[in-house]
Tab-separated table of C-alpha atoms and ligand atoms in Angstrom:
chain	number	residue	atom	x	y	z
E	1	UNK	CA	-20.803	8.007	-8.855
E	2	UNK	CA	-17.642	5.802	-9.761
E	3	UNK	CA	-14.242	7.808	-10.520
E	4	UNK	CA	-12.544	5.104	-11.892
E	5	UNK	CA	-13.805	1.691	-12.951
E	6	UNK	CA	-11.730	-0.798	-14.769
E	7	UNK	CA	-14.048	-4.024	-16.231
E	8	UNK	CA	-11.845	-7.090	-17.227
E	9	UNK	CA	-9.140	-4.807	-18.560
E	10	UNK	CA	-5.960	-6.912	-19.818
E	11	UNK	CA	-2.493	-5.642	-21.046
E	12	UNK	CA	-0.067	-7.046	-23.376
E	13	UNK	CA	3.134	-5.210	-24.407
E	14	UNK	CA	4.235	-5.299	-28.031
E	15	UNK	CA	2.354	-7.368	-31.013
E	16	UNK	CA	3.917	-10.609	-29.955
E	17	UNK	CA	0.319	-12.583	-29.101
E	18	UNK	CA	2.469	-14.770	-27.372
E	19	UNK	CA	4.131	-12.311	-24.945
E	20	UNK	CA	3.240	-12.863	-21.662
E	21	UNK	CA	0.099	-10.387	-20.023
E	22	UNK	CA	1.537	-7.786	-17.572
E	23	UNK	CA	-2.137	-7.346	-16.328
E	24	UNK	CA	-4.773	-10.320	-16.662
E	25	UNK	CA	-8.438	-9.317	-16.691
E	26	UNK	CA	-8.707	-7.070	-13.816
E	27	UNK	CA	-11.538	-5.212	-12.607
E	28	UNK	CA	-11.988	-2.881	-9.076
E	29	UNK	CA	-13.741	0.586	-8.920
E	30	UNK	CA	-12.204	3.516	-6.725
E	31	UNK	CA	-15.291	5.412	-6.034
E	32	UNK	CA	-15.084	9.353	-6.917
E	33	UNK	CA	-13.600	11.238	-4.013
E	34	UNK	CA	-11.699	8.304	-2.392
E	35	UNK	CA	-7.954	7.296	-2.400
E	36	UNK	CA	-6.775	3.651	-3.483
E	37	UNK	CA	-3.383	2.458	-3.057
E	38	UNK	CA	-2.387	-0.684	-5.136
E	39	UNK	CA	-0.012	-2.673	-3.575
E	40	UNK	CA	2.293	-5.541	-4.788
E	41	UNK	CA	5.510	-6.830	-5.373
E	42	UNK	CA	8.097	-5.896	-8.254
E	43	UNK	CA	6.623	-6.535	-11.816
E	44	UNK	CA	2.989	-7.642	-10.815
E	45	UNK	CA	1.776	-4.660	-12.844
E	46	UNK	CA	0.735	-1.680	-10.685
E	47	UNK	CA	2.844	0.606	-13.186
E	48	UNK	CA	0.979	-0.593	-15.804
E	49	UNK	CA	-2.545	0.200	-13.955
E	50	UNK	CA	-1.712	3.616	-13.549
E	51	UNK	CA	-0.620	4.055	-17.186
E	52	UNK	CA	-4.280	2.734	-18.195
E	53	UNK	CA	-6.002	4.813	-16.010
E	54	UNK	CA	-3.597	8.072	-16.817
E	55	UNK	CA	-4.153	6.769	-20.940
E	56	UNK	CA	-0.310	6.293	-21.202
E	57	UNK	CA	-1.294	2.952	-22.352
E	58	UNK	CA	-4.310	1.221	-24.035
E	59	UNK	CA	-5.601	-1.789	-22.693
E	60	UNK	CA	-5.250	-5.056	-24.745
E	61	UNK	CA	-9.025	-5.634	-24.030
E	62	UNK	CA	-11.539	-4.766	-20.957
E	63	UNK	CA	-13.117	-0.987	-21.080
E	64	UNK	CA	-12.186	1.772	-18.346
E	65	UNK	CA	-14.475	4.707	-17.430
E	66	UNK	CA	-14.180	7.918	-15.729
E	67	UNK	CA	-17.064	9.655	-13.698
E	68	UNK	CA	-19.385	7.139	-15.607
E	69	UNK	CA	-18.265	8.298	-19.426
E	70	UNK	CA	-16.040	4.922	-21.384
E	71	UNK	CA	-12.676	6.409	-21.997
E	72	UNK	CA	-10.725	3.284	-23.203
E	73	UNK	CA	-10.344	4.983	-26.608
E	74	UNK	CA	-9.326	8.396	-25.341
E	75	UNK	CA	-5.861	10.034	-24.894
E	76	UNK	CA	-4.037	11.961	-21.684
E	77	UNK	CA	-5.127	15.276	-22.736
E	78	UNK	CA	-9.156	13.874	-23.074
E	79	UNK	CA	-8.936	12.751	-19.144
E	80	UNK	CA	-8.356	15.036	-16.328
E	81	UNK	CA	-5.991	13.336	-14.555
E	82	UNK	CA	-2.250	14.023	-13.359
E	83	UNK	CA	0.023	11.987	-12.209
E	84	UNK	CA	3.720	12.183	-10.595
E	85	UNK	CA	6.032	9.261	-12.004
E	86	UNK	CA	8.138	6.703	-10.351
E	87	UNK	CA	10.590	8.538	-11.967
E	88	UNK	CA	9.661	11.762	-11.090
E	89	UNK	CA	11.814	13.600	-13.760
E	90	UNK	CA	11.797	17.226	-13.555
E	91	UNK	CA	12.185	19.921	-16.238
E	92	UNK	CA	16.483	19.917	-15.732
E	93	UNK	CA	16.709	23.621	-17.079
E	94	UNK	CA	13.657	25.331	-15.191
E	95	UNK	CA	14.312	26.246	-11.914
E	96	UNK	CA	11.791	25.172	-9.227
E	97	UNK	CA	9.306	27.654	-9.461
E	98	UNK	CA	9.002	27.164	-12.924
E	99	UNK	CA	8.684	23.503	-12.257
E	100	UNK	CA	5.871	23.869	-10.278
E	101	UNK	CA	4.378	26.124	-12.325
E	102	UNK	CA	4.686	24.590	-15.816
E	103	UNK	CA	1.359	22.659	-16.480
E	104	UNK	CA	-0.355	25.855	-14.949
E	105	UNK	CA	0.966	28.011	-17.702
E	106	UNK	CA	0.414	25.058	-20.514
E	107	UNK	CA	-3.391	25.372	-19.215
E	108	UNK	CA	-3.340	29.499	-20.134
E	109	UNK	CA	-3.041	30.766	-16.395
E	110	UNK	CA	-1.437	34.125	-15.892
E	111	UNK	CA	2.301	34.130	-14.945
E	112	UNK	CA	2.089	35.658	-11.587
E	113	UNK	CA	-0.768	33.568	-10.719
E	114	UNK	CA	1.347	30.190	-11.840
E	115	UNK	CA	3.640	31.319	-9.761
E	116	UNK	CA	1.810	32.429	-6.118
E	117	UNK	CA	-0.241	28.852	-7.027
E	118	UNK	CA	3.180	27.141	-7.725
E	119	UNK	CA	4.889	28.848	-4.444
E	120	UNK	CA	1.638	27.740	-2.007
E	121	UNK	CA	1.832	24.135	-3.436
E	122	UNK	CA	5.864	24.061	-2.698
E	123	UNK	CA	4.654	25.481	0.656
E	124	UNK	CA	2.049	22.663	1.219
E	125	UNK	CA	5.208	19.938	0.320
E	126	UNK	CA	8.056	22.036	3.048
E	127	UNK	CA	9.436	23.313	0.347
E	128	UNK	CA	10.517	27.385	1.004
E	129	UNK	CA	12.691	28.874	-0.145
E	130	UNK	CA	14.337	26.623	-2.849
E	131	UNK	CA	12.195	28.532	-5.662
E	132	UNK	CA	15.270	29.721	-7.901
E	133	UNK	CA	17.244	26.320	-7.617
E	134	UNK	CA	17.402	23.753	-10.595
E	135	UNK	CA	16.729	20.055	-10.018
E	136	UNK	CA	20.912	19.040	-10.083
E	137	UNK	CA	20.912	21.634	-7.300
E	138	UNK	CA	18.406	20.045	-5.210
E	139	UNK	CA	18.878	16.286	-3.471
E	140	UNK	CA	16.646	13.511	-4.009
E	141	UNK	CA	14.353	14.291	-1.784
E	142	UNK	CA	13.619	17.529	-2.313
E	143	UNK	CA	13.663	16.861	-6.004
E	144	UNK	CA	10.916	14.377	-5.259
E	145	UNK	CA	8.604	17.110	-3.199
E	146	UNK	CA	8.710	19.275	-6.300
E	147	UNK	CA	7.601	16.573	-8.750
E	148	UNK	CA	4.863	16.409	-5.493
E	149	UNK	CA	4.031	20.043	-5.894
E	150	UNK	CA	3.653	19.971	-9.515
E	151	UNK	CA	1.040	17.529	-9.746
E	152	UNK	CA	-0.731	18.908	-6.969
E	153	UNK	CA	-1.108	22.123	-7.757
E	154	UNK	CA	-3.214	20.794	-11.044
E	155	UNK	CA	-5.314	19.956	-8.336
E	156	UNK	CA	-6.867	17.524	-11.078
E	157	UNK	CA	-10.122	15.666	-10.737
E	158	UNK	CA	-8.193	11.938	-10.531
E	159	UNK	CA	-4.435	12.068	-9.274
E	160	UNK	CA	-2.376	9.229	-9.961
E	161	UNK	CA	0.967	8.344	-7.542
E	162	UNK	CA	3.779	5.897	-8.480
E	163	UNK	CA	5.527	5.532	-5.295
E	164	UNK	CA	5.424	8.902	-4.512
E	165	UNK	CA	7.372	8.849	-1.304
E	166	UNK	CA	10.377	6.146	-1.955
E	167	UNK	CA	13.628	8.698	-1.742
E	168	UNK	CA	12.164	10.415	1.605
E	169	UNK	CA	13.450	9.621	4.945
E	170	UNK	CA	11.317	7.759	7.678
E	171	UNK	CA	9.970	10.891	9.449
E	172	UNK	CA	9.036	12.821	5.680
E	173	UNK	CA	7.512	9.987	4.532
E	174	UNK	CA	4.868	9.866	7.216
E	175	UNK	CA	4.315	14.361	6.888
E	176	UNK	CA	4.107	13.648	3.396
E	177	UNK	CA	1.993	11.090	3.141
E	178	UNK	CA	-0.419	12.669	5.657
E	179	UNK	CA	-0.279	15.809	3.625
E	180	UNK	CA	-1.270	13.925	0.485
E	181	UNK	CA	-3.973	12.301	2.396
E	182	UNK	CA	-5.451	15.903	4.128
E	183	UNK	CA	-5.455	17.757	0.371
E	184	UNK	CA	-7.291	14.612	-0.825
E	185	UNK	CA	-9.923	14.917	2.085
E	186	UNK	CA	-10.133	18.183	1.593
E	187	UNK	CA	-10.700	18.468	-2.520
E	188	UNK	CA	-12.421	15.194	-2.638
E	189	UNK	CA	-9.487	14.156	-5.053
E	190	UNK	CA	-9.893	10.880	-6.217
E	191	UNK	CA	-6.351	8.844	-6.026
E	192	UNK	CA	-5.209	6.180	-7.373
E	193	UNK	CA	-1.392	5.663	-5.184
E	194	UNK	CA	0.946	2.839	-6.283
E	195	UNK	CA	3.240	2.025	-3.388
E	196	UNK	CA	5.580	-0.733	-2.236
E	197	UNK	CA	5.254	-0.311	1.292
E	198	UNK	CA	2.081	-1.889	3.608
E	199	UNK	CA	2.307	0.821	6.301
E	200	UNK	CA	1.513	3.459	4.102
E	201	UNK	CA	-1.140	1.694	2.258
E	202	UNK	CA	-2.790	1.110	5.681
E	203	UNK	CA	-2.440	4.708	7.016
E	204	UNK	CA	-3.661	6.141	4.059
E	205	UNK	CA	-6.220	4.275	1.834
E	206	UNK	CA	-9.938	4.237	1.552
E	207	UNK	CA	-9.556	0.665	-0.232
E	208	UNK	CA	-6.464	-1.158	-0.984
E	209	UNK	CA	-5.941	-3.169	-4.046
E	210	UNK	CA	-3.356	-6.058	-3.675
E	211	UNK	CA	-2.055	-7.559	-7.081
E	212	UNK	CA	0.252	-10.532	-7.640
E	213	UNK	CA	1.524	-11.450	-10.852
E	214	UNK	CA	-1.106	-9.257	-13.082
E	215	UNK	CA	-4.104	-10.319	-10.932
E	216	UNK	CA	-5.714	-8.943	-8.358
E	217	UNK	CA	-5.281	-11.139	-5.433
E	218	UNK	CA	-7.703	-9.182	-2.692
E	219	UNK	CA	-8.945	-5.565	-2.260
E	220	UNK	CA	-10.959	-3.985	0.667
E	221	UNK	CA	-10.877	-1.455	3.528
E	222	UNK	CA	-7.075	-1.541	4.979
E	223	UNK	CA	-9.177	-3.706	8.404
E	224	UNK	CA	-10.063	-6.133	5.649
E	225	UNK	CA	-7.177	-7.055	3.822
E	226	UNK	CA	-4.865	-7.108	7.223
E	227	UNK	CA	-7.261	-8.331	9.847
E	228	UNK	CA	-8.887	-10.811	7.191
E	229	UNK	CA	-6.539	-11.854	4.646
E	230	UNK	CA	-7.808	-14.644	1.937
E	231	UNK	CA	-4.507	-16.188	1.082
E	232	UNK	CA	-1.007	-16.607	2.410
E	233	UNK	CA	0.216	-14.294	-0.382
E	234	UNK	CA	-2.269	-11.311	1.404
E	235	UNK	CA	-1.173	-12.357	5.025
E	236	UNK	CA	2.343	-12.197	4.093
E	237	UNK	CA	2.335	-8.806	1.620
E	238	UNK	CA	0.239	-6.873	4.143
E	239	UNK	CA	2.220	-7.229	7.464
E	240	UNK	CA	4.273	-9.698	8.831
E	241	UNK	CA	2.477	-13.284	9.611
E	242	UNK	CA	3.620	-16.958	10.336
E	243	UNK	CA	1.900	-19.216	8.183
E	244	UNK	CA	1.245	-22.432	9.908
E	245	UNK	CA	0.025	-25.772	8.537
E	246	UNK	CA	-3.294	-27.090	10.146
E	247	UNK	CA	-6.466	-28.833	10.105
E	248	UNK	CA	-9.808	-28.503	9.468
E	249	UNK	CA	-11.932	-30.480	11.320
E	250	UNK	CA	-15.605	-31.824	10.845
E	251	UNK	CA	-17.484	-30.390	13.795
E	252	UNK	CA	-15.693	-27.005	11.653
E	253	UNK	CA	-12.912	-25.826	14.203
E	254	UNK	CA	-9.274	-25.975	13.033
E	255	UNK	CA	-6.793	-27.545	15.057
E	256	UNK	CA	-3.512	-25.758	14.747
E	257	UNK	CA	-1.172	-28.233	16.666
E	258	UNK	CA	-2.735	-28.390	20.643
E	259	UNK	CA	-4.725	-25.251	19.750
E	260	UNK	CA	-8.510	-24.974	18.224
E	261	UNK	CA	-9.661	-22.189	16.479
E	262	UNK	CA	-12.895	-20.834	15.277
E	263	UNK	CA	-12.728	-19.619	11.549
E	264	UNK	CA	-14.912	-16.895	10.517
E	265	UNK	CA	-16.032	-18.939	7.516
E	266	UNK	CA	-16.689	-22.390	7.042
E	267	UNK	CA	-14.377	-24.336	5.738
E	268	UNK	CA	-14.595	-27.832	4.360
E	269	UNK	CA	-12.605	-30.870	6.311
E	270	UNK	CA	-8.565	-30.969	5.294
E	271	UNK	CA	-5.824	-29.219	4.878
E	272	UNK	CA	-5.989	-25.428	5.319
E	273	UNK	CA	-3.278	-22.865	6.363
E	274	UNK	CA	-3.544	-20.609	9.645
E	275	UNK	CA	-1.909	-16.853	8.651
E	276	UNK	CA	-1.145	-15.582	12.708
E	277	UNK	CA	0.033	-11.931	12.997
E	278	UNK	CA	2.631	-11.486	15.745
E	279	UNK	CA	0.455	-9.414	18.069
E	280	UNK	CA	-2.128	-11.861	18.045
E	281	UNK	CA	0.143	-14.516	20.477
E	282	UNK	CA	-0.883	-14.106	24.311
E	283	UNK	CA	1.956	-15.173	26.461
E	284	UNK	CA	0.693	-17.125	29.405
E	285	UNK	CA	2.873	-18.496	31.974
E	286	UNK	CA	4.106	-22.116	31.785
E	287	UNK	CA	2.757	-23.434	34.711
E	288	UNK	CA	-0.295	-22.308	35.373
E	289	UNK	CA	-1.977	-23.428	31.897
E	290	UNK	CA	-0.363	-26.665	32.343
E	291	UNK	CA	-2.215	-27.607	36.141
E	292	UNK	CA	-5.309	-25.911	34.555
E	293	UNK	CA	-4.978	-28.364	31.968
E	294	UNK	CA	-6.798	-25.931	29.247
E	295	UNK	CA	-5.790	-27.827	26.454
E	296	UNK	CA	-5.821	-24.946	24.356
E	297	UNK	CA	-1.906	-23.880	25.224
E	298	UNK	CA	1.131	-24.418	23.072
E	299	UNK	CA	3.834	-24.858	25.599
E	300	UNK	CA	6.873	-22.577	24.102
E	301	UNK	CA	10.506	-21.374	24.622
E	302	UNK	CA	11.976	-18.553	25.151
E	303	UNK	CA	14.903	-18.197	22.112
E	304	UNK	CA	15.687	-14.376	21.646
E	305	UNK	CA	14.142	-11.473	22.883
E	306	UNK	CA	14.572	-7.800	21.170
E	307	UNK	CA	13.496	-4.936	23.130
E	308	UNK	CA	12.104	-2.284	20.495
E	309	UNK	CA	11.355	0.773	22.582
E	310	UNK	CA	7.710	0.059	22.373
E	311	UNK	CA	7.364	-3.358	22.202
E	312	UNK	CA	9.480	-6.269	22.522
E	313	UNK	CA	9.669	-9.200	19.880
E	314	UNK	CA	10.308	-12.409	21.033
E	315	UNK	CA	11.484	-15.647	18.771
E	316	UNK	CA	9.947	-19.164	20.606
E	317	UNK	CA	10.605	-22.488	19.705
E	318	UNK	CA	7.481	-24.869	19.808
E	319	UNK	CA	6.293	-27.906	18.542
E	320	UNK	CA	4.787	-25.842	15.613
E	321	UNK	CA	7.949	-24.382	14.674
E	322	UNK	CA	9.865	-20.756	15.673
E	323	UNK	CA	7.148	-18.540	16.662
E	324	UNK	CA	7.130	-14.835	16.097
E	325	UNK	CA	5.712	-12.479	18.779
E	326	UNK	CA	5.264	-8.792	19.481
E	327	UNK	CA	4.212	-7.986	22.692
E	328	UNK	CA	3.521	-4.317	24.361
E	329	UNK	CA	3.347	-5.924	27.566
E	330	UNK	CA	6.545	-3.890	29.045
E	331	UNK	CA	6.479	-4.631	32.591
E	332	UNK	CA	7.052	-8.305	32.375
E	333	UNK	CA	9.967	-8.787	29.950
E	334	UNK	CA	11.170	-12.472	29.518
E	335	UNK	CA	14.433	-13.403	29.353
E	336	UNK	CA	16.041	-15.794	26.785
E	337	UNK	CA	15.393	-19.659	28.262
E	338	UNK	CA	11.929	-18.926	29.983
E	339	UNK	CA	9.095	-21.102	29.617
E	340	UNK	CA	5.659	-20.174	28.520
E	341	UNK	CA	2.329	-21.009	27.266
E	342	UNK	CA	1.161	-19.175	23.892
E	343	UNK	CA	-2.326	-18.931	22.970
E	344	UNK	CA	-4.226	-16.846	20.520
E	345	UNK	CA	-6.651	-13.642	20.577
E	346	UNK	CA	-9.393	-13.359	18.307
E	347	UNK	CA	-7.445	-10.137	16.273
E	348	UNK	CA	-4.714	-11.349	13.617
E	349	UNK	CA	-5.503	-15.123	13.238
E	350	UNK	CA	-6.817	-16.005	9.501
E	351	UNK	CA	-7.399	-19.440	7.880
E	352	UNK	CA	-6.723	-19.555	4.498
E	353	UNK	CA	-6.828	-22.451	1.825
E	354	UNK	CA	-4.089	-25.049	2.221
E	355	UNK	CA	-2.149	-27.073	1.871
I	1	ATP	N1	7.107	-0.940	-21.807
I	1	ATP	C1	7.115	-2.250	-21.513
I	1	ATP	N2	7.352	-3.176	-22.446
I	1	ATP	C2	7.320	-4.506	-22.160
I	1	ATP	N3	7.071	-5.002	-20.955
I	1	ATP	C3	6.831	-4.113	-19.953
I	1	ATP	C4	6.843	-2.697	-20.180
I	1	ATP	N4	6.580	-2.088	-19.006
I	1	ATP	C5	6.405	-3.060	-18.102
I	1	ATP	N5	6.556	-4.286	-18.658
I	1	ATP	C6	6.404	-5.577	-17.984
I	1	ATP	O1	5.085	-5.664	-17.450
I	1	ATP	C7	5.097	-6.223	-16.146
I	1	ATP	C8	4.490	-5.254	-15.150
I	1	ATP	O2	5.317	-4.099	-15.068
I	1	ATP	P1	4.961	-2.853	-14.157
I	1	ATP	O3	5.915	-1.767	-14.487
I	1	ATP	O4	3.517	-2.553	-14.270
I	1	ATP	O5	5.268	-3.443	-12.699
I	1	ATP	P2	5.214	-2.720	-11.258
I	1	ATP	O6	4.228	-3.490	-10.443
I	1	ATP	O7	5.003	-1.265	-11.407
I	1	ATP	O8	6.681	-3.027	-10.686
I	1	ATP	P3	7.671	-2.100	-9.799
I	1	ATP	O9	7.188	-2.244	-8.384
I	1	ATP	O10	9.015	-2.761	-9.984
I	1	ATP	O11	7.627	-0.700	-10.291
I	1	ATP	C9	6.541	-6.571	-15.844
I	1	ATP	O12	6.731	-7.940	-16.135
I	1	ATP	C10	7.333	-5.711	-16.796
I	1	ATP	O13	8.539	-6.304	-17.140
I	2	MG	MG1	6.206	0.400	-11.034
C-alpha cells in the first residue's frame, strides 16, 4: 500500500567521493493517498528529496519505490508524478491557458478539452479571467497559481510541491493551501510538499518529516512532532519554545529550577533539556502560591507585555531566565512590573537529551 518509500537512500553531487552528502541515509514512507510535508532549514536537503522521488536525480545509494514497484533506476517519464518547482518557471511565450494546458496536450488530449481542463484548474487556484495573459504580464503571485494549476490539472498519481506557496500573501496562502489540501482529500493524491514554514506543515500534513543537515531528525503526525518533540532542534523548528537547562532526578521527575515535572519517558539521572511552548505557562498570582507554599511555582516578573488581538505575549524575568508566554486569558491583562507565579500545564512541555 506504500506510495512512496525511500530505504537508506544517500545523495552526493558530482564524482568528487569526497564532496560532502546533501542527504545521508534516509528512509520514511508516505503511505499512498496521504500528504507529507518535509520541513527544514536552508540546505538540509528537502530539494534534493523531491528530485529523488520526481527521478530528477539518482540516489548515490539506498533504493526508492513507488506503489510497491523499485524505481531507483527509472527516469521522470517512467513515474507518474508531477511536480511544481521552487522556481516555478512558466512557459514565457504561452499565454496562461496554454500554460495550464501544456502537459495535457504533451499526453495526446484534445485541444478544447486541454483547455476547459486547463480553465477549471485556473478556476480551482482564483484564477479567472487572466487566460490570454503571458507570465511577464502577470505578478508573482499569480504567476505562482498558474505553475499551481498546471501541475494540478495532471492530477498525477504522486504530486510533488517545493514551497508552493512562498510569493502569496498571508490570507492566499492559507485558501491555497486549503485548496491543495481538499483536491488531495478528494483524489486521494499522494503529496510529497517541501515547505519552510511550520504553520502550514501543521495545518496541512498527514505526517511531517523534519530534516536537519541531510538527516532526518523526527517525523510523525503534526500532534507528534509539536506536542512531543525529541530534540531541541524539533522544539525549536516546529513552533516557538524556550529551551531550559534541567535535571533529571533519580526517583525520575525533572526539576526545572523550583518546578518538577513528569516526563513521558524515562529518562536516566543528569543533565537533560526541558523544550516549554509559550502556551504551556499558567500565570498564577504572586501571592497566593507563595502562602500556599506549593513549591511547584516559579515566582516571575512582569517585563513587557504585547497585546496581539487574540492573545497577549508577555516577556518575564525569573530565576530561570526571560520567560516567553502566550496567554488567551483576555480579561485579566497584566501590566509591565506585576508579580506572578508561573507554573506549567501538561500540553507543550518536552524533555529532551541534554546538556
Ligand atoms: N546541483 C547541485 N550540485 C551540488 N550541490 C548541490 C546541488 N543542489 C543542491 N546542492 C547542495 O545540497 C544541499 C541540499 O540542497 P537542497 O537544495 O536539497 O536544500 P533545501 O533543503 O531544498 O534548501 P532550501 O530551503 O534553501 O531550498 C545543499 O548543501 C546544497 O548546496
Ligand atoms: Mg529547496
Amino acid at each position: 500500500m506504500n506510495g512512496i518509500e525511500f530505504r537508506n537512500v544517500t545523495k552526493r553531487y558530482g564524482a568528487d567521493k569526497n564532496a560532502p552528502l546533501a542527504v545521508k541515509g534516509i528512509s520514511f514512507e508516505v503511505p499512498a493517498g496521504t500528504l507529507t510535508t518535509i520541513l527544514g532549514p536552508s540546505g538540509c536537503g528537502k530539494t534534493t528529496t523531491l528530485r529523488m522521488i520526481a527521478g530528477l536525480e539518482s540516489p548515490t545509494s539506498g533504493s526508492i519505490f513507488m506503489g510497491g514497484r523499485d524505481v531507483t533506476t527509472l527516469g521522470p517519464a517512467e513515474r507518474n508524478v508531477s511536480m511544481m518547482f521552487q522556481s516555478y518557471a512558466l512557459f514565457p511565450h504561452m499565454n496562461v491557458i496554454e500554460n495550464v494546458g501544456y502537459g495535457l496536450r504533451m499526453s495526446g488530449v484534445k485541444k478544447d478539452e486541454a483547455t476547459a481542463r486547463a480553465r477549471e484548474a485556473l478556476r480551482g487556484v482564483g484564477l479567472v479571467g487572466f487566460d490570454e495573459r503571458l507570465p511577464s504580464e502577470l505578478s508573482g503571485g499569480q504567476q505562482q497559481r498558474v505553475a499551481l494549476a498546471r501541475a494540478l490539472v495532471l492530477e498525477p498519481a504522486v504530486l510533488l510541491f517545493d514551497e508552493p506557496l512562498s510569493n502569496l500573501d498571508a490570507r492566499l496562502r492559507r485558501e491555497m493551501r486549503e485548496e491543495i489540501r481538499a483536491l488531495q482529500q478528494r483524489l486521494k493524491l499522494t503529496v510529497a510538499y517541501v515547505t519552510h514554514d511550520q504553520s502550514e506543515a501543521l495545518a496541512v500534513s498527514d505526517q511531517i518529516i523534519v530534516m536537519d543537515h541531510g538527516v532526518i531528525a523526527q517525523r510523525g503526525t503534526p500532534e507528534q512532532l509539536y506536542g512531543r518533540p525529541e530534540s531541541e532542534f524539533v522544539a525549536g523548528f516546529m513552533g516557538e519554545a524556550t529551551v531550559f537547562p534541567a535535571v533529571a532526578q533519580a526517583d525520575g521527575s525533572v526539576a526545572l529550577g523550583p518546578l518538577r515535572l513528569q516526563p513521558r519517558h524515562a529518562v536516566a539521572p543528569g543533565s537533560v533539556k526541558v523544550a516549554v511552548r509559550p502556551e504551556a505557562w499558567r500565570i498564577g498570582a504572586a501571592d497566593a502560591d507563595a502562602e500556599a507554599g506549593a513549591g511547584n511555582g516559579l515566582p516571575a516578573t512582569l517585563r513587557k507585555a504585547a497585546y496581539l488581538g487574540s492573545f497577549y505575549e508577555y516577556g518575564f524575568d525569573t530565576t530561570l531566565g526571560p520567560v516567553f508566554v502566550v496567554s488567551t486569558d483576555l480579561s485579566r491583562p497584566l501590566a509591565a512590573g506585576a508579580q506572578a507565579t508561573l507554573s506549567l500545564g501538561a500540553h507543550g512541555v518536552s524533555v529532551v537529551p541534554g546538556p
